[in-house]
PDB file of C-alpha atoms in Angstrom:
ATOM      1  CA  UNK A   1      -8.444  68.262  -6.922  1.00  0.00           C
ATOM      2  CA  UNK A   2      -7.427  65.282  -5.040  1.00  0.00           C
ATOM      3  CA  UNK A   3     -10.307  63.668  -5.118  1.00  0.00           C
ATOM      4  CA  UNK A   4     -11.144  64.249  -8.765  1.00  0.00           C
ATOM      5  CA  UNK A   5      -7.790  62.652 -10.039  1.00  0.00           C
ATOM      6  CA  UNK A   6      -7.982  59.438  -7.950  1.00  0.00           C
ATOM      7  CA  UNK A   7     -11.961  59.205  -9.243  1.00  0.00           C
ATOM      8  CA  UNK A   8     -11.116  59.752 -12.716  1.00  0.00           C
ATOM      9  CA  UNK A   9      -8.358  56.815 -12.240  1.00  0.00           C
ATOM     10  CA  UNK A  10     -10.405  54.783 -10.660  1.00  0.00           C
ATOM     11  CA  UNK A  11     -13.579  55.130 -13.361  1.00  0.00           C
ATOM     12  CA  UNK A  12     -10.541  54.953 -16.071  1.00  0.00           C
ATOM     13  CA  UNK A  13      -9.513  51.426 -14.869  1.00  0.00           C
ATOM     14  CA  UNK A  14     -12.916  50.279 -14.160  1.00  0.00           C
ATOM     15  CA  UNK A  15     -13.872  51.013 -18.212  1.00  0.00           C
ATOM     16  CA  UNK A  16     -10.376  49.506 -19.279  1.00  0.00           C
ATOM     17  CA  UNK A  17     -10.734  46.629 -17.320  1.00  0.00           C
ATOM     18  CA  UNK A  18     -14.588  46.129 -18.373  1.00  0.00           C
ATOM     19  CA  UNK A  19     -13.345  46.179 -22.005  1.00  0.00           C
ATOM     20  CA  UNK A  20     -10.423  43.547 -21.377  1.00  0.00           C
ATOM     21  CA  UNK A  21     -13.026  41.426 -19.601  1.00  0.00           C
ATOM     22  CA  UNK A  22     -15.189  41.688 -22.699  1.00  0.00           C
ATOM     23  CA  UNK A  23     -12.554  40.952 -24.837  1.00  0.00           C
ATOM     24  CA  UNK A  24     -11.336  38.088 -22.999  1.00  0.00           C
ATOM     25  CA  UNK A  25     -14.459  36.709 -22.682  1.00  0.00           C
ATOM     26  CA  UNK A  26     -14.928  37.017 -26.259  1.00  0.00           C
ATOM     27  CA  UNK A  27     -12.008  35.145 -27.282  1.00  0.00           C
ATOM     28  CA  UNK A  28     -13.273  32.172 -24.863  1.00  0.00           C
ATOM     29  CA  UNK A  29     -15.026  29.338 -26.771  1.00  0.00           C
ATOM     30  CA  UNK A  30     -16.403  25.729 -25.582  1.00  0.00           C
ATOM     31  CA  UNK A  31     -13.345  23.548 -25.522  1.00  0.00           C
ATOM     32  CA  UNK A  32     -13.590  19.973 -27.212  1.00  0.00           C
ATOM     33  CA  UNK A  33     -11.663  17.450 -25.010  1.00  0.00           C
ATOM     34  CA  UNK A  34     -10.899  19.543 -22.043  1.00  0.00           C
ATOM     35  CA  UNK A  35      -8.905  16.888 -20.792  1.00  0.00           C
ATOM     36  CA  UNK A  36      -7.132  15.107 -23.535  1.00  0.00           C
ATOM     37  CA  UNK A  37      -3.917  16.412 -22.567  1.00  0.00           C
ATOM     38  CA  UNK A  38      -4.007  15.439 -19.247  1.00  0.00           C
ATOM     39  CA  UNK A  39      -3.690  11.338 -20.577  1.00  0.00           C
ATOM     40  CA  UNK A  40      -0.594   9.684 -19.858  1.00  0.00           C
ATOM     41  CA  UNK A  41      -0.598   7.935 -22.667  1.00  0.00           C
ATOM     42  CA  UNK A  42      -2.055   8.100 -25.783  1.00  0.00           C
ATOM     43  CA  UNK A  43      -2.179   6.304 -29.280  1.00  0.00           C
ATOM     44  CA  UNK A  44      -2.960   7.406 -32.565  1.00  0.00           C
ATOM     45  CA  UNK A  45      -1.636   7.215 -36.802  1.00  0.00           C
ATOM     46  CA  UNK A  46      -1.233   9.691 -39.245  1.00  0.00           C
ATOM     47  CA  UNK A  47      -1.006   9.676 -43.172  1.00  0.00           C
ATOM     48  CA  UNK A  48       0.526  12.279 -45.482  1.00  0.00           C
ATOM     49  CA  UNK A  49       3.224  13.194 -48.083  1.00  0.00           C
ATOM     50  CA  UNK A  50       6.767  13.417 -48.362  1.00  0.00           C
ATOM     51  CA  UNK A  51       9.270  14.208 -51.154  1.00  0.00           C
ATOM     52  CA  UNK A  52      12.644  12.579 -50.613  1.00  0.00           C
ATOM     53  CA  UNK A  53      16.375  14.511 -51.802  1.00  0.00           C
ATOM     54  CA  UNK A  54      20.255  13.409 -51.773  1.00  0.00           C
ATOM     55  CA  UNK A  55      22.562  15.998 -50.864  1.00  0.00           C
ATOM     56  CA  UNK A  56      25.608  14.234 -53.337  1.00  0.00           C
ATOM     57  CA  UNK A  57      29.196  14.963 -52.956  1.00  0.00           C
ATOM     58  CA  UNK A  58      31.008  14.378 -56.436  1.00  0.00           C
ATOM     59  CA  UNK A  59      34.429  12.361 -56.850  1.00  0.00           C
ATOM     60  CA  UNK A  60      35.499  13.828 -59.601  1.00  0.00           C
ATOM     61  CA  UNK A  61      36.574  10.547 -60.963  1.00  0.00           C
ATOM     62  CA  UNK A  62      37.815   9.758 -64.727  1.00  0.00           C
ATOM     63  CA  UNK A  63      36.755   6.375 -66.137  1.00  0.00           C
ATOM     64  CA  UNK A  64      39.032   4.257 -67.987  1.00  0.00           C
ATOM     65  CA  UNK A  65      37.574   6.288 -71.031  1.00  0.00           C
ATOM     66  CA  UNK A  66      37.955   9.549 -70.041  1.00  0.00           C
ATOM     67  CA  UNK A  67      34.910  10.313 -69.396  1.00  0.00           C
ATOM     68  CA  UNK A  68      33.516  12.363 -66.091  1.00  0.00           C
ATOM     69  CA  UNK A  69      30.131  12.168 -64.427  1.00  0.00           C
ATOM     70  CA  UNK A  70      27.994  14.045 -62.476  1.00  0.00           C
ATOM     71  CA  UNK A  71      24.649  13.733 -60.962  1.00  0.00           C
ATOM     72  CA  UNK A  72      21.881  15.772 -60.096  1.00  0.00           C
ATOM     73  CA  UNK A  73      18.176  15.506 -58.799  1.00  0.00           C
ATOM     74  CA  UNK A  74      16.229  17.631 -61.263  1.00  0.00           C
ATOM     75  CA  UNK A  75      12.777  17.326 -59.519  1.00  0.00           C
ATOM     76  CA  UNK A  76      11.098  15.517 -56.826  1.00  0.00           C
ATOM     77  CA  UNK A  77       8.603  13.237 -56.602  1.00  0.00           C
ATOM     78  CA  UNK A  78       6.053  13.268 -53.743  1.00  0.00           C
ATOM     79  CA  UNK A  79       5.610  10.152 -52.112  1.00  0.00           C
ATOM     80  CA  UNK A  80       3.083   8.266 -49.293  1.00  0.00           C
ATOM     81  CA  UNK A  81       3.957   8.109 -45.589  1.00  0.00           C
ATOM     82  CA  UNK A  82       1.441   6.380 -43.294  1.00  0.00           C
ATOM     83  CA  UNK A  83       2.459   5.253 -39.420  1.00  0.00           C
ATOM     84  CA  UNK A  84       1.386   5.257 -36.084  1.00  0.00           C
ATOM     85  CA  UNK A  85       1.789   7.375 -33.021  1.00  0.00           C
ATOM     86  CA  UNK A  86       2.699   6.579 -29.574  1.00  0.00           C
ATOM     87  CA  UNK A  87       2.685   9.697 -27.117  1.00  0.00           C
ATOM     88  CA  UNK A  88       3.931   9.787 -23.718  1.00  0.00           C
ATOM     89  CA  UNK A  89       3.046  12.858 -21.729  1.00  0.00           C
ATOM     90  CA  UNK A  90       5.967  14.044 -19.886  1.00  0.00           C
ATOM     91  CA  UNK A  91       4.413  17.078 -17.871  1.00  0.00           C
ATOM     92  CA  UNK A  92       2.037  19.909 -19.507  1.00  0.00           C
ATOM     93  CA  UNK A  93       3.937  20.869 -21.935  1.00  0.00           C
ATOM     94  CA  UNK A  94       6.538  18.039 -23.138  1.00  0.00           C
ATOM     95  CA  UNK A  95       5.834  15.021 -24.700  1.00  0.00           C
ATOM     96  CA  UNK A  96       7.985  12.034 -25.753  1.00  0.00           C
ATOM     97  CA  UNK A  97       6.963  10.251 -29.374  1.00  0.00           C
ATOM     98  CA  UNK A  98       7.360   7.514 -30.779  1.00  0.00           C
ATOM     99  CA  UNK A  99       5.984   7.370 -34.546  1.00  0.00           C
ATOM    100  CA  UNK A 100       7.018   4.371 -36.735  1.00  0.00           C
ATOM    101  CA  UNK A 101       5.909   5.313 -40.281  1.00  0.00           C
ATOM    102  CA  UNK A 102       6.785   3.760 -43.946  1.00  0.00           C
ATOM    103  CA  UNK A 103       7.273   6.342 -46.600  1.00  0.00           C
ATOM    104  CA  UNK A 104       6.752   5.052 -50.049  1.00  0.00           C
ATOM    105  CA  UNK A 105       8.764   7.457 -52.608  1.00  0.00           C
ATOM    106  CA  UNK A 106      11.755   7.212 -55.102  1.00  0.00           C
ATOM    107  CA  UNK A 107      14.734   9.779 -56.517  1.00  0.00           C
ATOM    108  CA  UNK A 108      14.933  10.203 -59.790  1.00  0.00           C
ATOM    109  CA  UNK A 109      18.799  10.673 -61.168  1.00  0.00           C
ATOM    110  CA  UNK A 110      20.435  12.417 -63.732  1.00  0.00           C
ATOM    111  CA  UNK A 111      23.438  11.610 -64.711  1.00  0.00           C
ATOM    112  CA  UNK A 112      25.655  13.864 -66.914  1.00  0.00           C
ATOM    113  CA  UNK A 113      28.968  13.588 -68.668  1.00  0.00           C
ATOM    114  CA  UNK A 114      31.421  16.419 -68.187  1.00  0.00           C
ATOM    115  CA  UNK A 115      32.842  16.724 -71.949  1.00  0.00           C
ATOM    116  CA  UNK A 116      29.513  15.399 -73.987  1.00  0.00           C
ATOM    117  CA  UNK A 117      27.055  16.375 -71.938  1.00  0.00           C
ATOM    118  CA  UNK A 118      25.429  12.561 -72.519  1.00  0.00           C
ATOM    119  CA  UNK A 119      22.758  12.087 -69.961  1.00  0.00           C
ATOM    120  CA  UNK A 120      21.745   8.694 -68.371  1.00  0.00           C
ATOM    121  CA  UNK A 121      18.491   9.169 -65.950  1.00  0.00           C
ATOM    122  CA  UNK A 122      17.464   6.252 -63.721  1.00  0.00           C
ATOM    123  CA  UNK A 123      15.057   6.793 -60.644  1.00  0.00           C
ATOM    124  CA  UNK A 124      15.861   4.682 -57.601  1.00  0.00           C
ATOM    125  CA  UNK A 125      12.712   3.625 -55.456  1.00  0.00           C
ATOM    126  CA  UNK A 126      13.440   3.660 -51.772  1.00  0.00           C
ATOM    127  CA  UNK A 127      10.958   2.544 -49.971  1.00  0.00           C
ATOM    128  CA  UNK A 128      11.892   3.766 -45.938  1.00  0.00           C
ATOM    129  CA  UNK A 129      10.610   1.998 -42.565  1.00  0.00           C
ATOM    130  CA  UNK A 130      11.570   4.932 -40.239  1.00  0.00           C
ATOM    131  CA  UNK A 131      11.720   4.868 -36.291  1.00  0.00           C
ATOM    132  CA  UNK A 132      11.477   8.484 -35.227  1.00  0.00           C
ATOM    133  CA  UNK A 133      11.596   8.950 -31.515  1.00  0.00           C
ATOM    134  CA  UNK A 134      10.471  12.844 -30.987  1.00  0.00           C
ATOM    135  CA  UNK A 135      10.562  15.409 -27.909  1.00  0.00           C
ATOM    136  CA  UNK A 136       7.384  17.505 -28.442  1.00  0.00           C
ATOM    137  CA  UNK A 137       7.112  20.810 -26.581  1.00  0.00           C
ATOM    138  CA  UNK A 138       3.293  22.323 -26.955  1.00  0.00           C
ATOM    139  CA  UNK A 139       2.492  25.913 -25.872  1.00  0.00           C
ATOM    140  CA  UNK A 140      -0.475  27.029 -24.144  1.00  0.00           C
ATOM    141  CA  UNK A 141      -4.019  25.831 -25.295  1.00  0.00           C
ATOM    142  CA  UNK A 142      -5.874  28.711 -26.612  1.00  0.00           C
ATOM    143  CA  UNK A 143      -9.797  27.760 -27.096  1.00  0.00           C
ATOM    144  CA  UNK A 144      -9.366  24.653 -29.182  1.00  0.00           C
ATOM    145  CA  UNK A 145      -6.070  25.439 -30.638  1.00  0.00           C
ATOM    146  CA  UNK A 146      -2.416  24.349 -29.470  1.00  0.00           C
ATOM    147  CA  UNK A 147       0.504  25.308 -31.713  1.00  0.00           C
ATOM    148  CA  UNK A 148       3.866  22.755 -30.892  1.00  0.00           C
ATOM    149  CA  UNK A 149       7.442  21.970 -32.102  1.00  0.00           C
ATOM    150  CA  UNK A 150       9.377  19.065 -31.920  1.00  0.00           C
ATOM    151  CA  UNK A 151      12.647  17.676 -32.908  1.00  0.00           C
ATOM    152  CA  UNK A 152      14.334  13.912 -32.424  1.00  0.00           C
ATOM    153  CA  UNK A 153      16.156  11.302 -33.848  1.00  0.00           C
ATOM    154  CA  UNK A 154      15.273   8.221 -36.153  1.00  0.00           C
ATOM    155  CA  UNK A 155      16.937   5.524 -37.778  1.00  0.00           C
ATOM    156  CA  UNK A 156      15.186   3.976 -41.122  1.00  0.00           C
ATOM    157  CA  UNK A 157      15.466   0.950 -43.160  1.00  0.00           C
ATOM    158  CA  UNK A 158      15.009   1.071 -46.412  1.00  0.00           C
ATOM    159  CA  UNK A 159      13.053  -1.995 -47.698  1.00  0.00           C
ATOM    160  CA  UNK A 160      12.945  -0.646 -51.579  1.00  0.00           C
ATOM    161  CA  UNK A 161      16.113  -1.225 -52.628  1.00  0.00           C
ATOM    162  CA  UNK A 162      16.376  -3.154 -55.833  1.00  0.00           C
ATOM    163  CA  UNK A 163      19.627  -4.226 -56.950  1.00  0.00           C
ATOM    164  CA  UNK A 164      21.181  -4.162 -60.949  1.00  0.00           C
ATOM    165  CA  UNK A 165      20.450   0.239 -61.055  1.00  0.00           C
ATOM    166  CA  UNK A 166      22.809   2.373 -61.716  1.00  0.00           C
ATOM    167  CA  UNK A 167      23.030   3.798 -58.202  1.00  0.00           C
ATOM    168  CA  UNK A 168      22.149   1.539 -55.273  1.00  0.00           C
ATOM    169  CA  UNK A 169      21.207   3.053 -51.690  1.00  0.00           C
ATOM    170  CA  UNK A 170      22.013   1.326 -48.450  1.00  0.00           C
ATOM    171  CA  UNK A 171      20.268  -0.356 -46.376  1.00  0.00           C
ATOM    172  CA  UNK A 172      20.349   1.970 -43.251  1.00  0.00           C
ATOM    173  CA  UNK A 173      20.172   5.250 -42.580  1.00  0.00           C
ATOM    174  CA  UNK A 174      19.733   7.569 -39.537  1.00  0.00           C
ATOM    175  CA  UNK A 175      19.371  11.226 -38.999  1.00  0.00           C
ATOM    176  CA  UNK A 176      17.809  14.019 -37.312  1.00  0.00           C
ATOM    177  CA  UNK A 177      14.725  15.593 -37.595  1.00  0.00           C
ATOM    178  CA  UNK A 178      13.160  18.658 -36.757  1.00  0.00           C
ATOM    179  CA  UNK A 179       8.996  20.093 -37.031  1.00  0.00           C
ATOM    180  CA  UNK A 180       6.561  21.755 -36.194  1.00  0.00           C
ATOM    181  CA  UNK A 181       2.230  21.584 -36.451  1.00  0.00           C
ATOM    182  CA  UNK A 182      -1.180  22.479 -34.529  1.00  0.00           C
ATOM    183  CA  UNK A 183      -3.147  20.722 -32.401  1.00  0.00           C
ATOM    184  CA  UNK A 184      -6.431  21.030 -33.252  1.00  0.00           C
ATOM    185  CA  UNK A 185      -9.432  19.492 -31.019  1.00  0.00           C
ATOM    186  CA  UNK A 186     -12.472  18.544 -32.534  1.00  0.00           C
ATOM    187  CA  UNK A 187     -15.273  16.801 -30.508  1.00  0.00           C
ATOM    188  CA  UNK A 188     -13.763  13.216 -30.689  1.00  0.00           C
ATOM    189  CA  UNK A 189     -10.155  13.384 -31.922  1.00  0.00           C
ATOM    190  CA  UNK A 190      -7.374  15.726 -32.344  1.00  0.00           C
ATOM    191  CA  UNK A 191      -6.599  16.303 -35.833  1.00  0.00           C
ATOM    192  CA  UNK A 192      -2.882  17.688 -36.303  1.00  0.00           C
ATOM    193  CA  UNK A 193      -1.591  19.082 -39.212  1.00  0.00           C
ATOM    194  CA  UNK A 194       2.195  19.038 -39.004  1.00  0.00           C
ATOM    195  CA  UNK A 195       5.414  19.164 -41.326  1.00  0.00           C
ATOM    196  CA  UNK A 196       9.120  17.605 -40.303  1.00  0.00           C
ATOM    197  CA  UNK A 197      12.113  18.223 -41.803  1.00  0.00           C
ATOM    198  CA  UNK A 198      14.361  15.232 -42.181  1.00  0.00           C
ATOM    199  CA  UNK A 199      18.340  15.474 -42.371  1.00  0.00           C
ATOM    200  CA  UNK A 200      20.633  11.953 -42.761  1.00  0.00           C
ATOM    201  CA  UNK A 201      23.760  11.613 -41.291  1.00  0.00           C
ATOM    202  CA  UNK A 202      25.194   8.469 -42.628  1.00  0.00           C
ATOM    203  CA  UNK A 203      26.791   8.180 -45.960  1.00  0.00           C
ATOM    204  CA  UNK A 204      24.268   5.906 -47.609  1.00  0.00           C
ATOM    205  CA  UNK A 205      25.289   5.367 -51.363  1.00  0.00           C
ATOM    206  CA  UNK A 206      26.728   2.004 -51.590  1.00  0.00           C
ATOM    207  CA  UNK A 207      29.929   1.751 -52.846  1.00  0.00           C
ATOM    208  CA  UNK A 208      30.295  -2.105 -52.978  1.00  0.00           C
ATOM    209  CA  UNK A 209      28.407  -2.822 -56.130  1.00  0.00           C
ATOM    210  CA  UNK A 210      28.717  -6.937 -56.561  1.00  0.00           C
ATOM    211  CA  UNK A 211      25.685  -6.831 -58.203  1.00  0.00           C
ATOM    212  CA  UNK A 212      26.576  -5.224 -60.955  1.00  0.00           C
ATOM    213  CA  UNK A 213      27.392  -7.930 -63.954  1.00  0.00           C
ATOM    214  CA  UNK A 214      29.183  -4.978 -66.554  1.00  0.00           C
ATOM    215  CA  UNK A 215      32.170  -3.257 -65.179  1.00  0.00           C
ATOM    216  CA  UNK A 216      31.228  -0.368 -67.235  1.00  0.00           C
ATOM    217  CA  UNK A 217      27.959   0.554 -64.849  1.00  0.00           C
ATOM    218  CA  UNK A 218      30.159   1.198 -61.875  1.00  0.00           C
ATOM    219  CA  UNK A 219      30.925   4.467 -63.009  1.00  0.00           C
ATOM    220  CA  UNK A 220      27.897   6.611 -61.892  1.00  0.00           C
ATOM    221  CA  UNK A 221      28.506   4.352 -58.724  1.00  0.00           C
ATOM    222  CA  UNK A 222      32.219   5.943 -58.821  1.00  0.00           C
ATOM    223  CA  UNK A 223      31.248   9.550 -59.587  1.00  0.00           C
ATOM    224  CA  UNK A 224      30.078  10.190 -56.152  1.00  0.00           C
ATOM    225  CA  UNK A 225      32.336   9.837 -53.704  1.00  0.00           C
ATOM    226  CA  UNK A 226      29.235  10.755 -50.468  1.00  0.00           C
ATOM    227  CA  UNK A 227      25.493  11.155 -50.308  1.00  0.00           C
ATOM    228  CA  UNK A 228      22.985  11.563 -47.393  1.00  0.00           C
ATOM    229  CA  UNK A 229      19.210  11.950 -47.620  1.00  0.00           C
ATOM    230  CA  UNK A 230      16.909  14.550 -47.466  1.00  0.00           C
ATOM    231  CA  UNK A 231      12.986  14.471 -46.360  1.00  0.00           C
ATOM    232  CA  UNK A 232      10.575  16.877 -45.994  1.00  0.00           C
ATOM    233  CA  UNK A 233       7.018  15.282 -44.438  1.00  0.00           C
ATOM    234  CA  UNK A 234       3.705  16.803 -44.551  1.00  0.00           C
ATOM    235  CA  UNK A 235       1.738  14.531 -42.162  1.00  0.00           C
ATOM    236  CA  UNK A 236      -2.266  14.904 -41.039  1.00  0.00           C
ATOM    237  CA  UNK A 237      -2.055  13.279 -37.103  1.00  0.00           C
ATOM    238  CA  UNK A 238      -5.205  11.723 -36.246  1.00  0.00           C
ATOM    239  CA  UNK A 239      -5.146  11.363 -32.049  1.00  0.00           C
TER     240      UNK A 239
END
């Protein structure tokens, strides 16, 4: 009886691990690049889309004719983001980036008064030079196929800025920034899908509007009192 147990355990493994070994060995495909990963360094560029937001605090402030203003950003507008990449491979599974990339995009405004409801809308172009530097943590390659996250820091200069609006930006900005894509390896390049999510930490409406020649345009200036940016980046990484 002995016997018969231990031979029917023995045949049972031997068919389950037959059909694991035929469906492992089913799942395994040619790889492209076996050893891409195993570069110290590595360059590359990437172009995509963005749309750009400003998360606006409001003052609350009454003009000298009693009027109060609001803003809001009704829509968004997507804008262009090309750059290039510069990887550093840490170990097997961390690497450190460094992807300067220009993103080419305005805000459009609306501004709306509290009593009459009169709207003003104005878009402000902001044209950003960003310097993202990235920790990228990839999990296991599966056939040709490598799912990663990766979050960071950047600070970005904003090169668009044109001065006589109704709302000015400033000059610098900084932030963090969080993603996430897919490796994918094709026979000469990796091509990587991948989408970040941008968040500002520095107050960047400018408040010291000398440029302005009519007193009376200071007040959508006046009506917020803080703003910091927004990003969301869809980006297609050529490596």
């Amino acid at each position: 009886m002995v016997n018969k147990t231990l031979k029917r355990f023995i045949l049972t493994v031997s068919i389950l691990g037959m059909v694991v070994g035929g469906v492992v060995a089913q799942k395994q495909r040619p790889k492209n690049q076996p050893y891409a990963d195993m570069k110290r360094y590595h360059l590359g560029f990437h172009i995509g889309l963005h749309t750009q937001d400003l998360i606006m605090s409001h003052s609350g402030a009454v003009t000298t004719d009693g009027e109060t203003w609001f803003a809001e950003i009704p829509s968004y507008a997507p804008g262009l983001s090309v750059g290039v990449i510069g990887d550093l491979a840490i170990n097997q599974y961390l690497n450190l980036r460094l992807t300067p990339t220009v993103h080419f995009g305005n805000k459009d405004f609306t501004f709306i008064e509290q009593e009459t409801q009169e709207q003003v809308i104005t878009t402000v172009r902001s044209n950003y030079i960003s310097f993202p530097l990235d920790l990228k943590y990839s999990s296991y390659r599966l056939n040709n196929f490598r799912p990663y996250m990766l979050g960071g820091i950047y600070a970005a200069l904003d090169v668009g800025r044109k001065k006589g609006n109704p709302l000015l930006m400033k000059g610098l900005d900084y932030g963090v920034e969080v993603g996430f894509g897919c490796d994918t390896y094709l026979p000469f390049f990796k091509f990587c899908p991948e989408i970040k999510f941008c968040f500002g930490l520095a107050d960047v409406v400018e408040k010291n509007r000398v440029d302005l020649i009519h007193e009376t345009d200071r007040k959508y200036t006046q009506a917020l009192s803080r703003g910091v940016t927004r990003m969301i980046v869809l980006t297609f990484n050529f490596e």
